[in-house]
Amino acid sequence: MSNTYRIAPSILSADFARLGDEVKNVIASGADWIHFDVMDNHYVPNLTFGPMVCQALKPHAKTPAGLAVPIDVHLMVSPVDALAFAFADAGADLISFHPDASAHVHRSIQAIKSKGVKAGLVFNPAEPLDVLEWAIDDIDLILIMSVNPGFGGQSFIESALRKVALARQWIERSGRDIRLEVDGGIKTDNIRRVADAGADTFVAGSAIFGQPDYKAVIDQMRAALG
Ligand code: DX5
Ligand code: ZN
């Protein structure tokens, strides 16, 4: 199991009028990754941002010491491949997509990896993990949705904990270094339970950007993770 926890603030809840500053501030506050929630008003009932925003923010995704901070693109779009290519060209370090959003899941994984970008699969609350049987050896990330995709600020769906534990078993059996990320409703008071279920990477939008002191929230999350 990856012994390093990662906190990935979702800019879905950031101030869209100041995204560059928000990215710099949340990284200075301790964020490990920047989570990009890409929505197309087709696969999900919301519309966010495209590859040009990723390209514009890429130079700001750096620590104060100048180290690159991974941009973790979560595609809630259908079809997948064209936007995956565009986000790869725009500087994404990881690109995850929903299997039910692609007509050819394995080909979409290959498309992402052909650009030298890490590939992940995202599972909605009622989506089974079955596709891992044929994809686990080709992916670098599993993202478990603990809310229904489309909006920030929703409540954590408890059954996600069972799916995290099942996904952890898949990873252990594969013997591969795959990150297990959870997205939706993550707060300072439940992140420990999500980690105990087997997650090592945590998306948090409203819990962080909804507060005045981003560092205080991230520090609390890290303290809870131990
Ligand atoms: C849902 C989004 C949200 C977001 C996190 O489609 O993916 O889960 O990242 O939002 P919060 O942390 O506010 O639940
Ligand atoms: Zn997301």
mmCIF file of N, CA, C and O in Angstrom, residues 128-166:
data_model
loop_
_atom_site.group_PDB
_atom_site.id
_atom_site.type_symbol
_atom_site.label_atom_id
_atom_site.label_comp_id
_atom_site.label_asym_id
_atom_site.label_seq_id
_atom_site.Cartn_x
_atom_site.Cartn_y
_atom_site.Cartn_z
ATOM 1 N N PRO A 128 -20.233 -1.061 -10.003
ATOM 2 C CA PRO A 128 -19.369 -2.136 -9.481
ATOM 3 C C PRO A 128 -17.943 -2.015 -10.006
ATOM 4 O O PRO A 128 -17.701 -1.321 -10.979
ATOM 5 N N LEU A 129 -17.025 -2.742 -9.371
ATOM 6 C CA LEU A 129 -15.599 -2.667 -9.746
ATOM 7 C C LEU A 129 -15.231 -3.688 -10.813
ATOM 8 O O LEU A 129 -14.059 -3.855 -11.146
ATOM 9 N N ASP A 130 -16.228 -4.388 -11.380
ATOM 10 C CA ASP A 130 -15.961 -5.534 -12.249
ATOM 11 C C ASP A 130 -14.934 -5.269 -13.336
ATOM 12 O O ASP A 130 -14.126 -6.123 -13.673
ATOM 13 N N VAL A 131 -14.943 -4.072 -13.908
ATOM 14 C CA VAL A 131 -14.053 -3.790 -15.054
ATOM 15 C C VAL A 131 -12.589 -3.912 -14.645
ATOM 16 O O VAL A 131 -11.709 -4.113 -15.490
ATOM 17 N N LEU A 132 -12.309 -3.855 -13.331
ATOM 18 C CA LEU A 132 -10.912 -3.974 -12.878
ATOM 19 C C LEU A 132 -10.317 -5.319 -13.267
ATOM 20 O O LEU A 132 -9.115 -5.449 -13.457
ATOM 21 N N GLU A 133 -11.195 -6.323 -13.411
ATOM 22 C CA GLU A 133 -10.735 -7.667 -13.813
ATOM 23 C C GLU A 133 -9.864 -7.572 -15.081
ATOM 24 O O GLU A 133 -8.898 -8.302 -15.248
ATOM 25 N N TRP A 134 -10.246 -6.633 -15.982
ATOM 26 C CA TRP A 134 -9.570 -6.545 -17.288
ATOM 27 C C TRP A 134 -8.769 -5.256 -17.434
ATOM 28 O O TRP A 134 -8.216 -5.003 -18.497
ATOM 29 N N ALA A 135 -8.724 -4.417 -16.373
ATOM 30 C CA ALA A 135 -8.029 -3.129 -16.521
ATOM 31 C C ALA A 135 -6.998 -2.870 -15.428
ATOM 32 O O ALA A 135 -6.159 -1.982 -15.565
ATOM 33 N N ILE A 136 -7.036 -3.671 -14.362
ATOM 34 C CA ILE A 136 -6.192 -3.356 -13.181
ATOM 35 C C ILE A 136 -4.705 -3.284 -13.536
ATOM 36 O O ILE A 136 -3.970 -2.472 -12.959
ATOM 37 N N ASP A 137 -4.279 -4.080 -14.525
ATOM 38 C CA ASP A 137 -2.848 -4.096 -14.860
ATOM 39 C C ASP A 137 -2.431 -2.927 -15.741
ATOM 40 O O ASP A 137 -1.244 -2.793 -16.083
ATOM 41 N N ASP A 138 -3.415 -2.091 -16.121
ATOM 42 C CA ASP A 138 -3.085 -0.993 -17.044
ATOM 43 C C ASP A 138 -3.281 0.392 -16.431
ATOM 44 O O ASP A 138 -3.052 1.392 -17.105
ATOM 45 N N ILE A 139 -3.739 0.433 -15.163
ATOM 46 C CA ILE A 139 -4.060 1.746 -14.573
ATOM 47 C C ILE A 139 -3.127 2.085 -13.421
ATOM 48 O O ILE A 139 -2.487 1.219 -12.835
ATOM 49 N N ASP A 140 -3.107 3.379 -13.116
ATOM 50 C CA ASP A 140 -2.239 3.892 -12.055
ATOM 51 C C ASP A 140 -3.054 4.443 -10.882
ATOM 52 O O ASP A 140 -2.488 4.813 -9.852
ATOM 53 N N LEU A 141 -4.379 4.538 -11.077
ATOM 54 C CA LEU A 141 -5.229 5.198 -10.077
ATOM 55 C C LEU A 141 -6.635 4.607 -10.140
ATOM 56 O O LEU A 141 -7.156 4.343 -11.231
ATOM 57 N N ILE A 142 -7.223 4.388 -8.963
ATOM 58 C CA ILE A 142 -8.641 4.051 -8.850
ATOM 59 C C ILE A 142 -9.290 5.164 -8.040
ATOM 60 O O ILE A 142 -8.773 5.527 -6.955
ATOM 61 N N LEU A 143 -10.355 5.749 -8.573
ATOM 62 C CA LEU A 143 -11.042 6.845 -7.886
ATOM 63 C C LEU A 143 -12.460 6.396 -7.524
ATOM 64 O O LEU A 143 -13.260 6.060 -8.407
ATOM 65 N N ILE A 144 -12.723 6.342 -6.244
ATOM 66 C CA ILE A 144 -14.043 5.918 -5.757
ATOM 67 C C ILE A 144 -14.867 7.164 -5.437
ATOM 68 O O ILE A 144 -14.439 8.001 -4.621
ATOM 69 N N MET A 145 -16.024 7.320 -6.083
ATOM 70 C CA MET A 145 -16.899 8.455 -5.809
ATOM 71 C C MET A 145 -17.718 8.172 -4.555
ATOM 72 O O MET A 145 -18.414 7.147 -4.481
ATOM 73 N N SER A 146 -17.627 9.090 -3.602
ATOM 74 C CA SER A 146 -18.437 8.969 -2.381
ATOM 75 C C SER A 146 -19.571 9.987 -2.383
ATOM 76 O O SER A 146 -20.180 10.261 -1.352
ATOM 77 N N VAL A 147 -19.806 10.548 -3.569
ATOM 78 C CA VAL A 147 -21.018 11.331 -3.856
ATOM 79 C C VAL A 147 -21.348 11.041 -5.329
ATOM 80 O O VAL A 147 -20.526 10.495 -6.053
ATOM 81 N N ASN A 148 -22.553 11.420 -5.748
ATOM 82 C CA ASN A 148 -22.854 11.301 -7.175
ATOM 83 C C ASN A 148 -22.211 12.452 -7.918
ATOM 84 O O ASN A 148 -22.260 13.606 -7.451
ATOM 85 N N PRO A 149 -21.568 12.182 -9.047
ATOM 86 C CA PRO A 149 -20.756 13.216 -9.702
ATOM 87 C C PRO A 149 -21.601 14.382 -10.203
ATOM 88 O O PRO A 149 -22.728 14.207 -10.625
ATOM 89 N N GLY A 150 -21.014 15.587 -10.105
ATOM 90 C CA GLY A 150 -21.674 16.756 -10.680
ATOM 91 C C GLY A 150 -21.577 18.002 -9.831
ATOM 92 O O GLY A 150 -21.520 19.106 -10.359
ATOM 93 N N PHE A 151 -21.517 17.813 -8.510
ATOM 94 C CA PHE A 151 -21.540 19.006 -7.658
ATOM 95 C C PHE A 151 -20.689 18.812 -6.405
ATOM 96 O O PHE A 151 -20.577 17.700 -5.892
ATOM 97 N N GLY A 152 -20.110 19.892 -5.910
ATOM 98 C CA GLY A 152 -19.406 19.849 -4.636
ATOM 99 C C GLY A 152 -20.400 20.043 -3.503
ATOM 100 O O GLY A 152 -21.596 20.282 -3.728
ATOM 101 N N GLY A 153 -19.916 19.917 -2.275
ATOM 102 C CA GLY A 153 -20.736 20.210 -1.108
ATOM 103 C C GLY A 153 -21.798 19.180 -0.773
ATOM 104 O O GLY A 153 -22.712 19.457 0.009
ATOM 105 N N GLN A 154 -21.695 17.964 -1.352
ATOM 106 C CA GLN A 154 -22.695 16.933 -1.052
ATOM 107 C C GLN A 154 -22.282 16.103 0.161
ATOM 108 O O GLN A 154 -21.116 16.150 0.582
ATOM 109 N N SER A 155 -23.200 15.275 0.653
ATOM 110 C CA SER A 155 -22.898 14.439 1.826
ATOM 111 C C SER A 155 -22.226 13.129 1.414
ATOM 112 O O SER A 155 -22.579 12.544 0.376
ATOM 113 N N PHE A 156 -21.329 12.687 2.262
ATOM 114 C CA PHE A 156 -20.564 11.457 2.028
ATOM 115 C C PHE A 156 -21.492 10.253 2.010
ATOM 116 O O PHE A 156 -22.330 10.094 2.897
ATOM 117 N N ILE A 157 -21.355 9.396 0.999
ATOM 118 C CA ILE A 157 -22.167 8.174 0.894
ATOM 119 C C ILE A 157 -21.391 7.031 1.552
ATOM 120 O O ILE A 157 -20.336 6.623 1.076
ATOM 121 N N GLU A 158 -21.912 6.553 2.667
ATOM 122 C CA GLU A 158 -21.190 5.596 3.516
ATOM 123 C C GLU A 158 -20.802 4.297 2.798
ATOM 124 O O GLU A 158 -19.757 3.709 3.077
ATOM 125 N N SER A 159 -21.642 3.857 1.840
ATOM 126 C CA SER A 159 -21.328 2.574 1.183
ATOM 127 C C SER A 159 -20.005 2.646 0.413
ATOM 128 O O SER A 159 -19.410 1.612 0.085
ATOM 129 N N ALA A 160 -19.528 3.866 0.162
ATOM 130 C CA ALA A 160 -18.232 4.012 -0.536
ATOM 131 C C ALA A 160 -17.108 3.355 0.258
ATOM 132 O O ALA A 160 -16.135 2.858 -0.327
ATOM 133 N N LEU A 161 -17.282 3.285 1.581
ATOM 134 C CA LEU A 161 -16.215 2.698 2.407
ATOM 135 C C LEU A 161 -16.029 1.221 2.069
ATOM 136 O O LEU A 161 -14.907 0.722 2.011
ATOM 137 N N ARG A 162 -17.154 0.530 1.824
ATOM 138 C CA ARG A 162 -17.057 -0.887 1.454
ATOM 139 C C ARG A 162 -16.354 -1.044 0.115
ATOM 140 O O ARG A 162 -15.553 -1.968 -0.094
ATOM 141 N N LYS A 163 -16.658 -0.113 -0.806
ATOM 142 C CA LYS A 163 -16.052 -0.215 -2.137
ATOM 143 C C LYS A 163 -14.555 0.105 -2.073
ATOM 144 O O LYS A 163 -13.745 -0.500 -2.783
ATOM 145 N N VAL A 164 -14.179 1.046 -1.196
ATOM 146 C CA VAL A 164 -12.756 1.345 -1.004
ATOM 147 C C VAL A 164 -12.013 0.092 -0.537
ATOM 148 O O VAL A 164 -10.950 -0.254 -1.050
ATOM 149 N N ALA A 165 -12.614 -0.616 0.414
ATOM 150 C CA ALA A 165 -11.967 -1.838 0.933
ATOM 151 C C ALA A 165 -11.825 -2.887 -0.169
ATOM 152 O O ALA A 165 -10.785 -3.549 -0.294
ATOM 153 N N LEU A 166 -12.845 -3.016 -1.017
ATOM 154 C CA LEU A 166 -12.782 -3.982 -2.127
ATOM 155 C C LEU A 166 -11.715 -3.563 -3.132
ATOM 156 O O LEU A 166 -10.928 -4.386 -3.630
#
